[in-house]
PDB file of C-alpha atoms in Angstrom:
ATOM      1  CA  UNK A   1      -0.034   0.045   0.014  1.00  0.00           C
ATOM      2  CA  UNK A   2       1.391   3.124  -1.024  1.00  0.00           C
ATOM      3  CA  UNK A   3       0.781   6.513   0.458  1.00  0.00           C
ATOM      4  CA  UNK A   4      -0.111   9.509  -1.529  1.00  0.00           C
ATOM      5  CA  UNK A   5       2.700  12.073  -1.452  1.00  0.00           C
ATOM      6  CA  UNK A   6       1.636  15.517  -0.807  1.00  0.00           C
ATOM      7  CA  UNK A   7       1.864  17.756  -3.901  1.00  0.00           C
ATOM      8  CA  UNK A   8       4.040  20.928  -3.884  1.00  0.00           C
ATOM      9  CA  UNK A   9       2.239  24.118  -3.374  1.00  0.00           C
ATOM     10  CA  UNK A  10       1.215  25.743  -6.637  1.00  0.00           C
ATOM     11  CA  UNK A  11       3.158  29.040  -7.271  1.00  0.00           C
ATOM     12  CA  UNK A  12       1.098  31.614  -8.451  1.00  0.00           C
ATOM     13  CA  UNK A  13       1.702  32.126 -12.176  1.00  0.00           C
ATOM     14  CA  UNK A  14       2.294  35.616 -13.601  1.00  0.00           C
ATOM     15  CA  UNK A  15       0.257  36.313 -16.697  1.00  0.00           C
ATOM     16  CA  UNK A  16       2.456  35.932 -19.663  1.00  0.00           C
ATOM     17  CA  UNK A  17       2.219  38.741 -22.176  1.00  0.00           C
ATOM     18  CA  UNK A  18       0.348  37.802 -25.296  1.00  0.00           C
ATOM     19  CA  UNK A  19       2.776  37.459 -28.261  1.00  0.00           C
ATOM     20  CA  UNK A  20       2.353  40.281 -30.667  1.00  0.00           C
ATOM     21  CA  UNK A  21       1.497  39.033 -34.230  1.00  0.00           C
ATOM     22  CA  UNK A  22       4.326  39.822 -36.501  1.00  0.00           C
ATOM     23  CA  UNK A  23       2.306  40.962 -39.373  1.00  0.00           C
ATOM     24  CA  UNK A  24       0.657  43.742 -37.314  1.00  0.00           C
ATOM     25  CA  UNK A  25       3.977  44.758 -35.943  1.00  0.00           C
ATOM     26  CA  UNK A  26       5.516  44.991 -39.447  1.00  0.00           C
ATOM     27  CA  UNK A  27       2.544  47.100 -40.666  1.00  0.00           C
ATOM     28  CA  UNK A  28       2.858  49.457 -37.761  1.00  0.00           C
ATOM     29  CA  UNK A  29       6.651  49.839 -38.314  1.00  0.00           C
ATOM     30  CA  UNK A  30       5.995  50.440 -42.159  1.00  0.00           C
ATOM     31  CA  UNK A  31       3.152  52.883 -41.354  1.00  0.00           C
ATOM     32  CA  UNK A  32       5.419  54.908 -38.983  1.00  0.00           C
ATOM     33  CA  UNK A  33       8.234  54.897 -41.599  1.00  0.00           C
ATOM     34  CA  UNK A  34       5.785  56.126 -44.463  1.00  0.00           C
ATOM     35  CA  UNK A  35       4.507  58.875 -42.107  1.00  0.00           C
ATOM     36  CA  UNK A  36       7.964  60.036 -41.349  1.00  0.00           C
ATOM     37  CA  UNK A  37       9.030  60.011 -45.015  1.00  0.00           C
ATOM     38  CA  UNK A  38       5.749  61.821 -46.012  1.00  0.00           C
ATOM     39  CA  UNK A  39       6.423  64.369 -43.313  1.00  0.00           C
ATOM     40  CA  UNK A  40      10.012  64.952 -44.428  1.00  0.00           C
ATOM     41  CA  UNK A  41       8.898  65.221 -48.104  1.00  0.00           C
ATOM     42  CA  UNK A  42       6.128  67.719 -47.341  1.00  0.00           C
ATOM     43  CA  UNK A  43       8.454  69.861 -45.204  1.00  0.00           C
ATOM     44  CA  UNK A  44      11.058  69.820 -48.100  1.00  0.00           C
ATOM     45  CA  UNK A  45       8.361  70.771 -50.498  1.00  0.00           C
ATOM     46  CA  UNK A  46       6.956  73.561 -48.167  1.00  0.00           C
ATOM     47  CA  UNK A  47      10.503  75.101 -47.960  1.00  0.00           C
ATOM     48  CA  UNK A  48      11.375  74.659 -51.627  1.00  0.00           C
ATOM     49  CA  UNK A  49       8.073  75.053 -53.272  1.00  0.00           C
ATOM     50  CA  UNK A  50       7.350  73.226 -56.511  1.00  0.00           C
ATOM     51  CA  UNK A  51      10.484  72.347 -58.490  1.00  0.00           C
ATOM     52  CA  UNK A  52      11.208  74.171 -61.747  1.00  0.00           C
ATOM     53  CA  UNK A  53      11.042  72.082 -64.948  1.00  0.00           C
ATOM     54  CA  UNK A  54      14.128  71.319 -66.822  1.00  0.00           C
ATOM     55  CA  UNK A  55      14.941  73.558 -69.750  1.00  0.00           C
ATOM     56  CA  UNK A  56      17.518  73.252 -72.508  1.00  0.00           C
ATOM     57  CA  UNK A  57      18.396  76.831 -73.769  1.00  0.00           C
ATOM     58  CA  UNK A  58      19.095  75.490 -77.343  1.00  0.00           C
ATOM     59  CA  UNK A  59      15.657  73.962 -77.641  1.00  0.00           C
ATOM     60  CA  UNK A  60      13.989  77.044 -76.003  1.00  0.00           C
ATOM     61  CA  UNK A  61      15.798  79.399 -78.355  1.00  0.00           C
ATOM     62  CA  UNK A  62      14.624  77.388 -81.439  1.00  0.00           C
ATOM     63  CA  UNK A  63      11.061  77.243 -80.304  1.00  0.00           C
ATOM     64  CA  UNK A  64      10.851  80.953 -79.381  1.00  0.00           C
ATOM     65  CA  UNK A  65      12.663  81.944 -82.751  1.00  0.00           C
ATOM     66  CA  UNK A  66      10.298  79.871 -84.871  1.00  0.00           C
ATOM     67  CA  UNK A  67       7.371  81.379 -83.073  1.00  0.00           C
ATOM     68  CA  UNK A  68       8.819  84.941 -83.544  1.00  0.00           C
ATOM     69  CA  UNK A  69       8.983  84.392 -87.230  1.00  0.00           C
ATOM     70  CA  UNK A  70       5.399  83.158 -87.445  1.00  0.00           C
ATOM     71  CA  UNK A  71       4.339  86.377 -85.556  1.00  0.00           C
ATOM     72  CA  UNK A  72       6.441  88.510 -87.962  1.00  0.00           C
ATOM     73  CA  UNK A  73       4.816  86.820 -90.812  1.00  0.00           C
ATOM     74  CA  UNK A  74       1.281  87.388 -89.453  1.00  0.00           C
ATOM     75  CA  UNK A  75       2.042  91.069 -88.760  1.00  0.00           C
ATOM     76  CA  UNK A  76       3.222  91.578 -92.277  1.00  0.00           C
ATOM     77  CA  UNK A  77       4.812  94.918 -91.791  1.00  0.00           C
ATOM     78  CA  UNK A  78       6.613  97.087 -94.155  1.00  0.00           C
ATOM     79  CA  UNK A  79      10.168  96.170 -95.198  1.00  0.00           C
ATOM     80  CA  UNK A  80      11.626  98.698 -92.870  1.00  0.00           C
ATOM     81  CA  UNK A  81      10.022  97.219 -89.864  1.00  0.00           C
ATOM     82  CA  UNK A  82      12.157  95.801 -87.112  1.00  0.00           C
ATOM     83  CA  UNK A  83      12.722  92.067 -87.266  1.00  0.00           C
ATOM     84  CA  UNK A  84      12.935  89.684 -84.300  1.00  0.00           C
ATOM     85  CA  UNK A  85      16.443  89.678 -82.573  1.00  0.00           C
ATOM     86  CA  UNK A  86      18.837  86.885 -83.500  1.00  0.00           C
ATOM     87  CA  UNK A  87      19.689  86.657 -79.713  1.00  0.00           C
ATOM     88  CA  UNK A  88      17.588  85.516 -76.897  1.00  0.00           C
ATOM     89  CA  UNK A  89      17.724  87.551 -73.630  1.00  0.00           C
ATOM     90  CA  UNK A  90      17.200  85.905 -70.224  1.00  0.00           C
ATOM     91  CA  UNK A  91      15.275  87.021 -67.140  1.00  0.00           C
ATOM     92  CA  UNK A  92      15.557  86.305 -63.587  1.00  0.00           C
ATOM     93  CA  UNK A  93      13.663  83.470 -61.731  1.00  0.00           C
ATOM     94  CA  UNK A  94      13.227  83.425 -57.923  1.00  0.00           C
ATOM     95  CA  UNK A  95      13.025  80.839 -55.023  1.00  0.00           C
ATOM     96  CA  UNK A  96       9.636  79.294 -54.403  1.00  0.00           C
ATOM     97  CA  UNK A  97       8.060  78.138 -51.223  1.00  0.00           C
ATOM     98  CA  UNK A  98       8.994  79.431 -47.744  1.00  0.00           C
ATOM     99  CA  UNK A  99      12.575  79.513 -49.069  1.00  0.00           C
ATOM    100  CA  UNK A 100      11.521  82.635 -50.975  1.00  0.00           C
ATOM    101  CA  UNK A 101      11.000  84.444 -47.731  1.00  0.00           C
ATOM    102  CA  UNK A 102      14.582  83.855 -46.758  1.00  0.00           C
ATOM    103  CA  UNK A 103      15.815  84.999 -50.217  1.00  0.00           C
ATOM    104  CA  UNK A 104      13.662  87.771 -50.996  1.00  0.00           C
ATOM    105  CA  UNK A 105      14.383  89.465 -54.486  1.00  0.00           C
ATOM    106  CA  UNK A 106      17.330  87.119 -54.914  1.00  0.00           C
ATOM    107  CA  UNK A 107      17.329  85.528 -58.315  1.00  0.00           C
ATOM    108  CA  UNK A 108      18.457  81.882 -58.714  1.00  0.00           C
ATOM    109  CA  UNK A 109      21.541  81.444 -60.897  1.00  0.00           C
ATOM    110  CA  UNK A 110      20.439  78.003 -62.131  1.00  0.00           C
ATOM    111  CA  UNK A 111      16.683  79.020 -63.189  1.00  0.00           C
ATOM    112  CA  UNK A 112      16.080  81.504 -65.985  1.00  0.00           C
ATOM    113  CA  UNK A 113      13.289  82.751 -68.242  1.00  0.00           C
ATOM    114  CA  UNK A 114      13.980  83.182 -71.981  1.00  0.00           C
ATOM    115  CA  UNK A 115      12.735  86.303 -73.955  1.00  0.00           C
ATOM    116  CA  UNK A 116      12.700  87.519 -77.489  1.00  0.00           C
ATOM    117  CA  UNK A 117      11.197  91.035 -77.920  1.00  0.00           C
ATOM    118  CA  UNK A 118      11.398  93.765 -80.533  1.00  0.00           C
ATOM    119  CA  UNK A 119       9.416  96.931 -81.385  1.00  0.00           C
ATOM    120  CA  UNK A 120       8.581  99.014 -84.419  1.00  0.00           C
ATOM    121  CA  UNK A 121       7.579 102.756 -84.156  1.00  0.00           C
ATOM    122  CA  UNK A 122       5.259 104.696 -86.528  1.00  0.00           C
ATOM    123  CA  UNK A 123       2.849 101.835 -87.175  1.00  0.00           C
ATOM    124  CA  UNK A 124      -0.627 103.117 -88.155  1.00  0.00           C
ATOM    125  CA  UNK A 125      -3.435 101.898 -85.948  1.00  0.00           C
ATOM    126  CA  UNK A 126      -5.284 100.096 -88.754  1.00  0.00           C
ATOM    127  CA  UNK A 127      -2.148  98.278 -89.896  1.00  0.00           C
ATOM    128  CA  UNK A 128      -1.323  97.238 -86.461  1.00  0.00           C
ATOM    129  CA  UNK A 129      -5.025  96.009 -85.843  1.00  0.00           C
ATOM    130  CA  UNK A 130      -4.969  94.146 -88.868  1.00  0.00           C
ATOM    131  CA  UNK A 131      -1.714  92.305 -88.140  1.00  0.00           C
ATOM    132  CA  UNK A 132      -2.810  91.617 -84.692  1.00  0.00           C
ATOM    133  CA  UNK A 133      -5.986  89.954 -85.771  1.00  0.00           C
ATOM    134  CA  UNK A 134      -3.956  87.616 -88.019  1.00  0.00           C
ATOM    135  CA  UNK A 135      -1.817  86.877 -84.926  1.00  0.00           C
ATOM    136  CA  UNK A 136      -4.773  86.191 -82.658  1.00  0.00           C
ATOM    137  CA  UNK A 137      -6.503  83.961 -85.344  1.00  0.00           C
ATOM    138  CA  UNK A 138      -3.622  81.818 -85.841  1.00  0.00           C
ATOM    139  CA  UNK A 139      -2.795  81.343 -82.121  1.00  0.00           C
ATOM    140  CA  UNK A 140      -6.486  80.574 -81.219  1.00  0.00           C
ATOM    141  CA  UNK A 141      -6.608  78.118 -84.015  1.00  0.00           C
ATOM    142  CA  UNK A 142      -3.277  76.478 -82.773  1.00  0.00           C
ATOM    143  CA  UNK A 143      -4.908  75.935 -79.337  1.00  0.00           C
ATOM    144  CA  UNK A 144      -3.142  78.923 -77.550  1.00  0.00           C
ATOM    145  CA  UNK A 145      -5.183  80.371 -74.570  1.00  0.00           C
ATOM    146  CA  UNK A 146      -6.001  84.082 -74.411  1.00  0.00           C
ATOM    147  CA  UNK A 147      -4.543  85.152 -71.061  1.00  0.00           C
ATOM    148  CA  UNK A 148      -5.298  88.857 -71.062  1.00  0.00           C
ATOM    149  CA  UNK A 149      -6.486  91.607 -73.375  1.00  0.00           C
ATOM    150  CA  UNK A 150      -5.872  95.447 -73.595  1.00  0.00           C
ATOM    151  CA  UNK A 151      -2.581  95.307 -71.880  1.00  0.00           C
ATOM    152  CA  UNK A 152      -1.570  98.582 -73.844  1.00  0.00           C
ATOM    153  CA  UNK A 153      -3.913 100.817 -75.876  1.00  0.00           C
ATOM    154  CA  UNK A 154      -4.400  97.841 -78.011  1.00  0.00           C
ATOM    155  CA  UNK A 155      -2.795  94.477 -77.157  1.00  0.00           C
ATOM    156  CA  UNK A 156      -3.180  90.973 -76.011  1.00  0.00           C
ATOM    157  CA  UNK A 157      -1.329  88.053 -74.465  1.00  0.00           C
ATOM    158  CA  UNK A 158      -1.598  84.305 -75.410  1.00  0.00           C
ATOM    159  CA  UNK A 159      -0.233  81.278 -73.753  1.00  0.00           C
ATOM    160  CA  UNK A 160       0.663  77.948 -75.317  1.00  0.00           C
ATOM    161  CA  UNK A 161      -1.097  75.384 -72.917  1.00  0.00           C
ATOM    162  CA  UNK A 162       1.585  72.759 -73.530  1.00  0.00           C
ATOM    163  CA  UNK A 163       4.893  74.719 -73.011  1.00  0.00           C
ATOM    164  CA  UNK A 164       3.672  77.771 -71.055  1.00  0.00           C
ATOM    165  CA  UNK A 165       5.299  80.098 -73.683  1.00  0.00           C
ATOM    166  CA  UNK A 166       3.444  83.339 -74.059  1.00  0.00           C
ATOM    167  CA  UNK A 167       3.048  85.804 -76.927  1.00  0.00           C
ATOM    168  CA  UNK A 168       2.323  89.561 -76.303  1.00  0.00           C
ATOM    169  CA  UNK A 169       1.465  91.968 -79.057  1.00  0.00           C
ATOM    170  CA  UNK A 170       0.867  95.475 -77.944  1.00  0.00           C
ATOM    171  CA  UNK A 171       0.335  98.900 -79.854  1.00  0.00           C
ATOM    172  CA  UNK A 172       0.911 102.151 -78.139  1.00  0.00           C
ATOM    173  CA  UNK A 173      -0.931 105.107 -79.650  1.00  0.00           C
ATOM    174  CA  UNK A 174       1.267 108.071 -78.703  1.00  0.00           C
ATOM    175  CA  UNK A 175       4.218 106.814 -80.853  1.00  0.00           C
ATOM    176  CA  UNK A 176       2.419 104.241 -83.013  1.00  0.00           C
ATOM    177  CA  UNK A 177       4.798 101.527 -81.382  1.00  0.00           C
ATOM    178  CA  UNK A 178       4.129  97.972 -81.989  1.00  0.00           C
ATOM    179  CA  UNK A 179       5.834  95.751 -79.412  1.00  0.00           C
ATOM    180  CA  UNK A 180       6.236  92.078 -79.640  1.00  0.00           C
ATOM    181  CA  UNK A 181       7.445  89.752 -76.641  1.00  0.00           C
ATOM    182  CA  UNK A 182       7.701  86.131 -76.908  1.00  0.00           C
ATOM    183  CA  UNK A 183       8.913  84.328 -73.768  1.00  0.00           C
ATOM    184  CA  UNK A 184       9.287  80.975 -72.165  1.00  0.00           C
ATOM    185  CA  UNK A 185       8.441  80.236 -68.507  1.00  0.00           C
ATOM    186  CA  UNK A 186      11.147  79.881 -65.875  1.00  0.00           C
ATOM    187  CA  UNK A 187      13.222  76.609 -66.342  1.00  0.00           C
ATOM    188  CA  UNK A 188      16.148  75.007 -64.677  1.00  0.00           C
ATOM    189  CA  UNK A 189      19.108  75.299 -66.894  1.00  0.00           C
ATOM    190  CA  UNK A 190      21.765  72.447 -67.135  1.00  0.00           C
ATOM    191  CA  UNK A 191      24.857  72.785 -64.747  1.00  0.00           C
ATOM    192  CA  UNK A 192      27.689  74.731 -66.409  1.00  0.00           C
ATOM    193  CA  UNK A 193      25.664  76.105 -69.063  1.00  0.00           C
ATOM    194  CA  UNK A 194      27.095  79.503 -70.204  1.00  0.00           C
ATOM    195  CA  UNK A 195      24.252  81.898 -70.857  1.00  0.00           C
TER     196      UNK A 195
END
């Protein structure tokens, strides 16, 4: 006959932490990382603003020169009238975003706008109006958008929806000056490009 041995007193067990499922933990880590990256990108974009598009000055010059010739043909001025220049000018472009506050009126060296403009004086009003109407008709037919009118005594500005290029044709009554300006929007020029 065997006697029952007393059993050892039971130790109170501590509650074991439930194991965290790995997929939930991985999703949480990825979510935090994505949120951190989005915050950094948003702060960068807020500081710098939208980036300027890349611009190849040679391509822009060719495009503006071709448009200048078309405008000159549309205007059909007399033989002594001023012709479009054979050299493109550049203009200043500025910082965007909050960075522009830190660089007020400081132009960027790596971003430029490109301009072709010329003027002819002594153009009669009727000649200017007829030429302007031909320019307007062609630009409208090609899908350019009218941006503003009556900039001068008699003038307008059209914008190419695909490139952002603009054509201004203005006539000023006191001197009979017909002024044409064709310009491309600001673009980031390649490093080391000599303007």
